Amino acid sequence: MAAGSSELELFRRRWRNEINEVPFFDIQLPYELALKIFQYLGRTELGRCAQVSRTWKVLAEDEVLWYRLCQQEGYLPDASISDCSCWKLALQDCRAKERTLRTNWKNRIGAVSQLQYELGKVLCDVHSCDGVVIAGYTSGDVRLWDTRTWDYTAPILEPVHGSADPGPQPHVSFVRINSSLAVAAYEDGTVNVWSLMIGREPIHHYQHNQRIQALALGLEGAVIASASGFQVKVESPDDRGYWQTIAQFEIQKLVNFLHLVPDVVGSPVTIAAAEDMVYLLKAEESGKVLHSVYGLPVTCLDVSPSEAAFGVKGFGWLLNETNKILLYNLETGQCLTKLGSSLGDFTCVNLQNSPPWMLVTGNKDRRVRVYDLRRSKSLCSLYAHHLGVSAVQMDDWKIVSGGEEGLVCVWDQRMGTKLWEMHARHPVRHIWFNTHSLITANIPDEKNPRGASIMDDDLTAHRRHRGIIYAYEFSVDQLARESVLPICRSSYDEVTGYNYNIGLAVPYDNILVT
């Protein structure tokens, strides 16, 4: 803190140009006091003050003021004041890039890539974190892609030593990834854990006696929760790095959804939805029932650091018992509000990635709904898909939704209009985006399609059964030659290939996603 204060003082002395007093109407104020007054002004007000006099111009363009504005608006959060010679220009550049990004999103301008792994056979599950994608396949393979660098060669994560026995390997049931770990659960109850920093060999492995029904990985750190049968197990390394089971719970029903509460200090907290019950499970404590209404099963679940939101199915024959979203406070265990009143089941809910005091849901009635948690009211309802909504995410201005029919739709939230859409064959099971990129995954429901001849030597046959992952990049900084689709920068020297993979015949500098 002292170093930061001395740095600010250095810049104040540098930019005040020997001005000791600043005229404020009919009085003279010390420079430091005038600077404190100006720090409450925004960009527009500072610009107007700079036109008053030469002295006010020097004060209004003080680097400390513009550095603070840049930090307050969320630009360059990790930068120090000495990293830039002119913070006013830096803020202008950041705002210009943000406008360009929004324009690219709205007009579908960017680069798109298909993340495919032919040897994996059928896609089983996909997850992503900060542009790194993990995918599990029916062949038992687990593969990574780093979409932040388009030419990155994706590694295949190796299973546990000795697991490569003759015969088919178990399918991958679930995959999860965060900034440091990758986790995969298999149909035989095996869970493998890899470190993204070390290599392809697992750093931890444990086994359930039955098929795994749900898997969760902490947003940060190394905490894993898995559910099998009536058991929920939580694994984490100790201070020396040795993995151990830190909690194990026996619950009354089979788990459908499992989440680890983010940003928890101390023992990890797990939220498990099992048929018509929701449990709050904390290590070193007995399991607590957060919600239970007999005969009203939970249809979706998401958690934030302080709240849990889940969809509850209503009695179809009672008009006052329709499907709702319930919001619970995790500290008090009390229901904060009940949202919506739909005849269709809520199939997905996103609380963690939504803006503050907002929540977005998808429903079997083919609508996407955005709720204001302060008023417990719906802000907008979008007729989104031909079948039910299967995945959804929003930020402060847009919504991205995926449907059972394979359609990905991008919406302008405030206008309530569809900007563009993309279609693939299978249901959309995963959506993730940030300011400049979007990742979607179409995952088949049928893992062993009849008549698909997946075992044939011709790996191009029946690709329609395999599923697909798309990575979109809308950033102007990324649209250089190295980020253009491989087919567009091909040297045409290769003589082998599949003719239906040829999307474009002539290289282009900028790709319009179609």
mmCIF file with all atom_site columns, C-alpha atoms in Angstrom, residues 109-253:
data_model
loop_
_atom_site.group_PDB
_atom_site.id
_atom_site.type_symbol
_atom_site.label_atom_id
_atom_site.label_alt_id
_atom_site.label_comp_id
_atom_site.label_asym_id
_atom_site.label_entity_id
_atom_site.label_seq_id
_atom_site.pdbx_PDB_ins_code
_atom_site.Cartn_x
_atom_site.Cartn_y
_atom_site.Cartn_z
_atom_site.occupancy
_atom_site.B_iso_or_equiv
_atom_site.pdbx_formal_charge
_atom_site.auth_seq_id
_atom_site.auth_comp_id
_atom_site.auth_asym_id
_atom_site.auth_atom_id
_atom_site.pdbx_PDB_model_num
ATOM 1   C CA . ILE A 1 109 ? -18.075 -10.556 -37.476 1.00 0.00 ? 109 ILE A CA 1
ATOM 2   C CA . GLY A 1 110 ? -15.205 -12.743 -36.373 1.00 0.00 ? 110 GLY A CA 1
ATOM 3   C CA . ALA A 1 111 ? -13.469 -16.067 -36.770 1.00 0.00 ? 111 ALA A CA 1
ATOM 4   C CA . VAL A 1 112 ? -15.007 -19.469 -36.091 1.00 0.00 ? 112 VAL A CA 1
ATOM 5   C CA . SER A 1 113 ? -13.346 -22.825 -35.554 1.00 0.00 ? 113 SER A CA 1
ATOM 6   C CA . GLN A 1 114 ? -14.654 -26.365 -35.171 1.00 0.00 ? 114 GLN A CA 1
ATOM 7   C CA . LEU A 1 115 ? -12.981 -28.351 -32.391 1.00 0.00 ? 115 LEU A CA 1
ATOM 8   C CA . GLN A 1 116 ? -13.126 -31.967 -33.516 1.00 0.00 ? 116 GLN A CA 1
ATOM 9   C CA . TYR A 1 117 ? -11.414 -35.182 -32.500 1.00 0.00 ? 117 TYR A CA 1
ATOM 10  C CA . GLU A 1 118 ? -12.250 -37.984 -34.930 1.00 0.00 ? 118 GLU A CA 1
ATOM 11  C CA . LEU A 1 119 ? -10.719 -40.794 -32.866 1.00 0.00 ? 119 LEU A CA 1
ATOM 12  C CA . GLY A 1 120 ? -12.888 -39.881 -29.906 1.00 0.00 ? 120 GLY A CA 1
ATOM 13  C CA . LYS A 1 121 ? -16.012 -41.220 -31.619 1.00 0.00 ? 121 LYS A CA 1
ATOM 14  C CA . VAL A 1 122 ? -19.129 -39.633 -30.048 1.00 0.00 ? 122 VAL A CA 1
ATOM 15  C CA . LEU A 1 123 ? -18.910 -36.495 -27.915 1.00 0.00 ? 123 LEU A CA 1
ATOM 16  C CA . CYS A 1 124 ? -20.133 -37.096 -24.338 1.00 0.00 ? 124 CYS A CA 1
ATOM 17  C CA . ASP A 1 125 ? -19.554 -33.902 -22.346 1.00 0.00 ? 125 ASP A CA 1
ATOM 18  C CA . VAL A 1 126 ? -17.897 -30.478 -22.703 1.00 0.00 ? 126 VAL A CA 1
ATOM 19  C CA . HIS A 1 127 ? -16.841 -27.816 -20.228 1.00 0.00 ? 127 HIS A CA 1
ATOM 20  C CA . SER A 1 128 ? -14.707 -24.668 -20.513 1.00 0.00 ? 128 SER A CA 1
ATOM 21  C CA . CYS A 1 129 ? -12.932 -22.072 -18.400 1.00 0.00 ? 129 CYS A CA 1
ATOM 22  C CA . ASP A 1 130 ? -11.435 -18.809 -19.693 1.00 0.00 ? 130 ASP A CA 1
ATOM 23  C CA . GLY A 1 131 ? -11.221 -20.116 -23.265 1.00 0.00 ? 131 GLY A CA 1
ATOM 24  C CA . VAL A 1 132 ? -9.739  -23.541 -22.420 1.00 0.00 ? 132 VAL A CA 1
ATOM 25  C CA . VAL A 1 133 ? -12.096 -26.341 -23.491 1.00 0.00 ? 133 VAL A CA 1
ATOM 26  C CA . ILE A 1 134 ? -12.198 -29.919 -22.204 1.00 0.00 ? 134 ILE A CA 1
ATOM 27  C CA . ALA A 1 135 ? -14.150 -32.664 -23.998 1.00 0.00 ? 135 ALA A CA 1
ATOM 28  C CA . GLY A 1 136 ? -14.842 -36.304 -23.160 1.00 0.00 ? 136 GLY A CA 1
ATOM 29  C CA . TYR A 1 137 ? -15.738 -39.011 -25.687 1.00 0.00 ? 137 TYR A CA 1
ATOM 30  C CA . THR A 1 138 ? -17.218 -42.492 -25.885 1.00 0.00 ? 138 THR A CA 1
ATOM 31  C CA . SER A 1 139 ? -13.743 -43.843 -26.681 1.00 0.00 ? 139 SER A CA 1
ATOM 32  C CA . GLY A 1 140 ? -12.719 -42.878 -23.129 1.00 0.00 ? 140 GLY A CA 1
ATOM 33  C CA . ASP A 1 141 ? -10.437 -40.106 -24.416 1.00 0.00 ? 141 ASP A CA 1
ATOM 34  C CA . VAL A 1 142 ? -10.308 -36.680 -22.773 1.00 0.00 ? 142 VAL A CA 1
ATOM 35  C CA . ARG A 1 143 ? -8.956  -33.805 -24.851 1.00 0.00 ? 143 ARG A CA 1
ATOM 36  C CA . LEU A 1 144 ? -8.100  -30.135 -24.272 1.00 0.00 ? 144 LEU A CA 1
ATOM 37  C CA . TRP A 1 145 ? -8.146  -27.102 -26.576 1.00 0.00 ? 145 TRP A CA 1
ATOM 38  C CA . ASP A 1 146 ? -6.863  -23.619 -25.831 1.00 0.00 ? 146 ASP A CA 1
ATOM 39  C CA . THR A 1 147 ? -8.992  -21.347 -28.005 1.00 0.00 ? 147 THR A CA 1
ATOM 40  C CA . ARG A 1 148 ? -6.971  -18.273 -27.020 1.00 0.00 ? 148 ARG A CA 1
ATOM 41  C CA . THR A 1 149 ? -4.295  -19.449 -29.489 1.00 0.00 ? 149 THR A CA 1
ATOM 42  C CA . TRP A 1 150 ? -5.851  -20.936 -32.606 1.00 0.00 ? 150 TRP A CA 1
ATOM 43  C CA . ASP A 1 151 ? -2.832  -22.984 -33.651 1.00 0.00 ? 151 ASP A CA 1
ATOM 44  C CA . TYR A 1 152 ? -2.481  -24.625 -30.257 1.00 0.00 ? 152 TYR A CA 1
ATOM 45  C CA . THR A 1 153 ? -2.131  -28.416 -30.540 1.00 0.00 ? 153 THR A CA 1
ATOM 46  C CA . ALA A 1 154 ? -4.640  -29.899 -28.127 1.00 0.00 ? 154 ALA A CA 1
ATOM 47  C CA . PRO A 1 155 ? -3.185  -32.576 -25.838 1.00 0.00 ? 155 PRO A CA 1
ATOM 48  C CA . ILE A 1 156 ? -4.964  -35.811 -24.993 1.00 0.00 ? 156 ILE A CA 1
ATOM 49  C CA . LEU A 1 157 ? -5.019  -36.380 -21.242 1.00 0.00 ? 157 LEU A CA 1
ATOM 50  C CA . GLU A 1 158 ? -3.769  -39.851 -20.438 1.00 0.00 ? 158 GLU A CA 1
ATOM 51  C CA . PRO A 1 159 ? -5.768  -42.185 -18.166 1.00 0.00 ? 159 PRO A CA 1
ATOM 52  C CA . VAL A 1 160 ? -4.369  -43.838 -15.058 1.00 0.00 ? 160 VAL A CA 1
ATOM 53  C CA . HIS A 1 161 ? -1.461  -46.238 -15.604 1.00 0.00 ? 161 HIS A CA 1
ATOM 54  C CA . GLY A 1 162 ? -2.696  -49.759 -16.168 1.00 0.00 ? 162 GLY A CA 1
ATOM 55  C CA . SER A 1 163 ? -6.147  -48.689 -17.361 1.00 0.00 ? 163 SER A CA 1
ATOM 56  C CA . ALA A 1 164 ? -5.318  -49.352 -21.015 1.00 0.00 ? 164 ALA A CA 1
ATOM 57  C CA . ASP A 1 165 ? -6.561  -52.936 -20.815 1.00 0.00 ? 165 ASP A CA 1
ATOM 58  C CA . PRO A 1 166 ? -7.607  -54.849 -23.927 1.00 0.00 ? 166 PRO A CA 1
ATOM 59  C CA . GLY A 1 167 ? -11.142 -54.108 -25.004 1.00 0.00 ? 167 GLY A CA 1
ATOM 60  C CA . PRO A 1 168 ? -13.209 -50.950 -25.115 1.00 0.00 ? 168 PRO A CA 1
ATOM 61  C CA . GLN A 1 169 ? -12.612 -48.281 -22.496 1.00 0.00 ? 169 GLN A CA 1
ATOM 62  C CA . PRO A 1 170 ? -15.554 -46.904 -20.458 1.00 0.00 ? 170 PRO A CA 1
ATOM 63  C CA . HIS A 1 171 ? -17.286 -43.835 -21.813 1.00 0.00 ? 171 HIS A CA 1
ATOM 64  C CA . VAL A 1 172 ? -16.615 -40.452 -20.284 1.00 0.00 ? 172 VAL A CA 1
ATOM 65  C CA . SER A 1 173 ? -19.668 -39.326 -18.297 1.00 0.00 ? 173 SER A CA 1
ATOM 66  C CA . PHE A 1 174 ? -18.630 -35.832 -17.156 1.00 0.00 ? 174 PHE A CA 1
ATOM 67  C CA . VAL A 1 175 ? -15.743 -33.420 -17.608 1.00 0.00 ? 175 VAL A CA 1
ATOM 68  C CA . ARG A 1 176 ? -14.948 -30.241 -15.650 1.00 0.00 ? 176 ARG A CA 1
ATOM 69  C CA . ILE A 1 177 ? -12.126 -27.695 -15.812 1.00 0.00 ? 177 ILE A CA 1
ATOM 70  C CA . ASN A 1 178 ? -10.956 -24.605 -13.934 1.00 0.00 ? 178 ASN A CA 1
ATOM 71  C CA . SER A 1 179 ? -7.809  -22.490 -14.133 1.00 0.00 ? 179 SER A CA 1
ATOM 72  C CA . SER A 1 180 ? -5.559  -25.206 -12.678 1.00 0.00 ? 180 SER A CA 1
ATOM 73  C CA . LEU A 1 181 ? -7.298  -28.604 -12.840 1.00 0.00 ? 181 LEU A CA 1
ATOM 74  C CA . ALA A 1 182 ? -9.108  -30.875 -15.301 1.00 0.00 ? 182 ALA A CA 1
ATOM 75  C CA . VAL A 1 183 ? -11.407 -33.646 -14.068 1.00 0.00 ? 183 VAL A CA 1
ATOM 76  C CA . ALA A 1 184 ? -13.144 -36.510 -15.867 1.00 0.00 ? 184 ALA A CA 1
ATOM 77  C CA . ALA A 1 185 ? -15.643 -39.055 -14.550 1.00 0.00 ? 185 ALA A CA 1
ATOM 78  C CA . TYR A 1 186 ? -16.195 -42.360 -16.370 1.00 0.00 ? 186 TYR A CA 1
ATOM 79  C CA . GLU A 1 187 ? -19.130 -44.736 -16.606 1.00 0.00 ? 187 GLU A CA 1
ATOM 80  C CA . ASP A 1 188 ? -17.393 -47.344 -14.436 1.00 0.00 ? 188 ASP A CA 1
ATOM 81  C CA . GLY A 1 189 ? -17.239 -44.909 -11.481 1.00 0.00 ? 189 GLY A CA 1
ATOM 82  C CA . THR A 1 190 ? -13.630 -43.804 -12.018 1.00 0.00 ? 190 THR A CA 1
ATOM 83  C CA . VAL A 1 191 ? -12.599 -40.166 -11.504 1.00 0.00 ? 191 VAL A CA 1
ATOM 84  C CA . ASN A 1 192 ? -9.300  -38.865 -12.909 1.00 0.00 ? 192 ASN A CA 1
ATOM 85  C CA . VAL A 1 193 ? -7.739  -35.509 -12.009 1.00 0.00 ? 193 VAL A CA 1
ATOM 86  C CA . TRP A 1 194 ? -5.049  -33.738 -14.054 1.00 0.00 ? 194 TRP A CA 1
ATOM 87  C CA . SER A 1 195 ? -3.038  -30.622 -13.326 1.00 0.00 ? 195 SER A CA 1
ATOM 88  C CA . LEU A 1 196 ? -2.932  -28.155 -16.217 1.00 0.00 ? 196 LEU A CA 1
ATOM 89  C CA . MET A 1 197 ? 0.506   -27.043 -15.056 1.00 0.00 ? 197 MET A CA 1
ATOM 90  C CA . ILE A 1 198 ? 2.277   -30.418 -14.856 1.00 0.00 ? 198 ILE A CA 1
ATOM 91  C CA . GLY A 1 199 ? 1.429   -32.640 -17.828 1.00 0.00 ? 199 GLY A CA 1
ATOM 92  C CA . ARG A 1 200 ? -0.798  -35.311 -19.274 1.00 0.00 ? 200 ARG A CA 1
ATOM 93  C CA . GLU A 1 201 ? -0.533  -37.864 -16.461 1.00 0.00 ? 201 GLU A CA 1
ATOM 94  C CA . PRO A 1 202 ? -3.223  -37.788 -13.740 1.00 0.00 ? 202 PRO A CA 1
ATOM 95  C CA . ILE A 1 203 ? -2.180  -36.393 -10.364 1.00 0.00 ? 203 ILE A CA 1
ATOM 96  C CA . HIS A 1 204 ? -5.091  -38.058 -8.547  1.00 0.00 ? 204 HIS A CA 1
ATOM 97  C CA . HIS A 1 205 ? -7.488  -40.937 -9.084  1.00 0.00 ? 205 HIS A CA 1
ATOM 98  C CA . TYR A 1 206 ? -10.363 -42.359 -7.059  1.00 0.00 ? 206 TYR A CA 1
ATOM 99  C CA . GLN A 1 207 ? -13.175 -44.843 -7.574  1.00 0.00 ? 207 GLN A CA 1
ATOM 100 C CA . HIS A 1 208 ? -16.908 -45.050 -6.866  1.00 0.00 ? 208 HIS A CA 1
ATOM 101 C CA . ASN A 1 209 ? -18.655 -48.409 -6.674  1.00 0.00 ? 209 ASN A CA 1
ATOM 102 C CA . GLN A 1 210 ? -21.483 -47.308 -8.968  1.00 0.00 ? 210 GLN A CA 1
ATOM 103 C CA . ARG A 1 211 ? -21.995 -45.058 -11.966 1.00 0.00 ? 211 ARG A CA 1
ATOM 104 C CA . ILE A 1 212 ? -21.362 -41.370 -11.274 1.00 0.00 ? 212 ILE A CA 1
ATOM 105 C CA . GLN A 1 213 ? -24.500 -39.237 -11.581 1.00 0.00 ? 213 GLN A CA 1
ATOM 106 C CA . ALA A 1 214 ? -23.027 -35.761 -11.079 1.00 0.00 ? 214 ALA A CA 1
ATOM 107 C CA . LEU A 1 215 ? -19.617 -34.076 -10.912 1.00 0.00 ? 215 LEU A CA 1
ATOM 108 C CA . ALA A 1 216 ? -18.569 -30.633 -9.662  1.00 0.00 ? 216 ALA A CA 1
ATOM 109 C CA . LEU A 1 217 ? -15.253 -28.770 -9.609  1.00 0.00 ? 217 LEU A CA 1
ATOM 110 C CA . GLY A 1 218 ? -14.555 -25.616 -7.607  1.00 0.00 ? 218 GLY A CA 1
ATOM 111 C CA . LEU A 1 219 ? -14.346 -22.397 -9.574  1.00 0.00 ? 219 LEU A CA 1
ATOM 112 C CA . GLU A 1 220 ? -10.901 -21.789 -8.096  1.00 0.00 ? 220 GLU A CA 1
ATOM 113 C CA . GLY A 1 221 ? -8.600  -24.069 -6.170  1.00 0.00 ? 221 GLY A CA 1
ATOM 114 C CA . ALA A 1 222 ? -8.616  -27.850 -5.913  1.00 0.00 ? 222 ALA A CA 1
ATOM 115 C CA . VAL A 1 223 ? -11.940 -29.161 -4.628  1.00 0.00 ? 223 VAL A CA 1
ATOM 116 C CA . ILE A 1 224 ? -13.915 -31.910 -6.382  1.00 0.00 ? 224 ILE A CA 1
ATOM 117 C CA . ALA A 1 225 ? -17.356 -33.270 -5.522  1.00 0.00 ? 225 ALA A CA 1
ATOM 118 C CA . SER A 1 226 ? -18.908 -36.359 -7.101  1.00 0.00 ? 226 SER A CA 1
ATOM 119 C CA . ALA A 1 227 ? -22.186 -38.189 -6.558  1.00 0.00 ? 227 ALA A CA 1
ATOM 120 C CA . SER A 1 228 ? -22.744 -41.911 -7.050  1.00 0.00 ? 228 SER A CA 1
ATOM 121 C CA . GLY A 1 229 ? -25.744 -43.835 -5.793  1.00 0.00 ? 229 GLY A CA 1
ATOM 122 C CA . PHE A 1 230 ? -26.786 -42.272 -2.473  1.00 0.00 ? 230 PHE A CA 1
ATOM 123 C CA . GLN A 1 231 ? -23.268 -41.058 -1.725  1.00 0.00 ? 231 GLN A CA 1
ATOM 124 C CA . VAL A 1 232 ? -21.656 -37.644 -2.238  1.00 0.00 ? 232 VAL A CA 1
ATOM 125 C CA . LYS A 1 233 ? -17.861 -37.509 -1.895  1.00 0.00 ? 233 LYS A CA 1
ATOM 126 C CA . VAL A 1 234 ? -15.697 -34.388 -1.635  1.00 0.00 ? 234 VAL A CA 1
ATOM 127 C CA . GLU A 1 235 ? -11.955 -34.629 -2.441  1.00 0.00 ? 235 GLU A CA 1
ATOM 128 C CA . SER A 1 236 ? -9.211  -32.048 -1.907  1.00 0.00 ? 236 SER A CA 1
ATOM 129 C CA . PRO A 1 237 ? -5.427  -32.017 -1.325  1.00 0.00 ? 237 PRO A CA 1
ATOM 130 C CA . ASP A 1 238 ? -3.973  -31.209 2.095   1.00 0.00 ? 238 ASP A CA 1
ATOM 131 C CA . ASP A 1 239 ? -1.253  -28.663 2.823   1.00 0.00 ? 239 ASP A CA 1
ATOM 132 C CA . ARG A 1 240 ? 1.430   -31.050 1.523   1.00 0.00 ? 240 ARG A CA 1
ATOM 133 C CA . GLY A 1 241 ? -0.409  -31.736 -1.731  1.00 0.00 ? 241 GLY A CA 1
ATOM 134 C CA . TYR A 1 242 ? -1.690  -35.222 -0.853  1.00 0.00 ? 242 TYR A CA 1
ATOM 135 C CA . TRP A 1 243 ? -5.256  -35.778 -2.017  1.00 0.00 ? 243 TRP A CA 1
ATOM 136 C CA . GLN A 1 244 ? -7.780  -37.079 0.502   1.00 0.00 ? 244 GLN A CA 1
ATOM 137 C CA . THR A 1 245 ? -11.519 -37.456 1.055   1.00 0.00 ? 245 THR A CA 1
ATOM 138 C CA . ILE A 1 246 ? -12.407 -34.492 3.253   1.00 0.00 ? 246 ILE A CA 1
ATOM 139 C CA . ALA A 1 247 ? -16.159 -35.217 3.414   1.00 0.00 ? 247 ALA A CA 1
ATOM 140 C CA . GLN A 1 248 ? -18.555 -38.024 2.584   1.00 0.00 ? 248 GLN A CA 1
ATOM 141 C CA . PHE A 1 249 ? -22.327 -37.792 2.833   1.00 0.00 ? 249 PHE A CA 1
ATOM 142 C CA . GLU A 1 250 ? -25.099 -40.378 2.632   1.00 0.00 ? 250 GLU A CA 1
ATOM 143 C CA . ILE A 1 251 ? -28.349 -38.897 1.362   1.00 0.00 ? 251 ILE A CA 1
ATOM 144 C CA . GLN A 1 252 ? -31.803 -40.350 0.861   1.00 0.00 ? 252 GLN A CA 1
ATOM 145 C CA . LYS A 1 253 ? -32.232 -40.017 -2.893  1.00 0.00 ? 253 LYS A CA 1
#
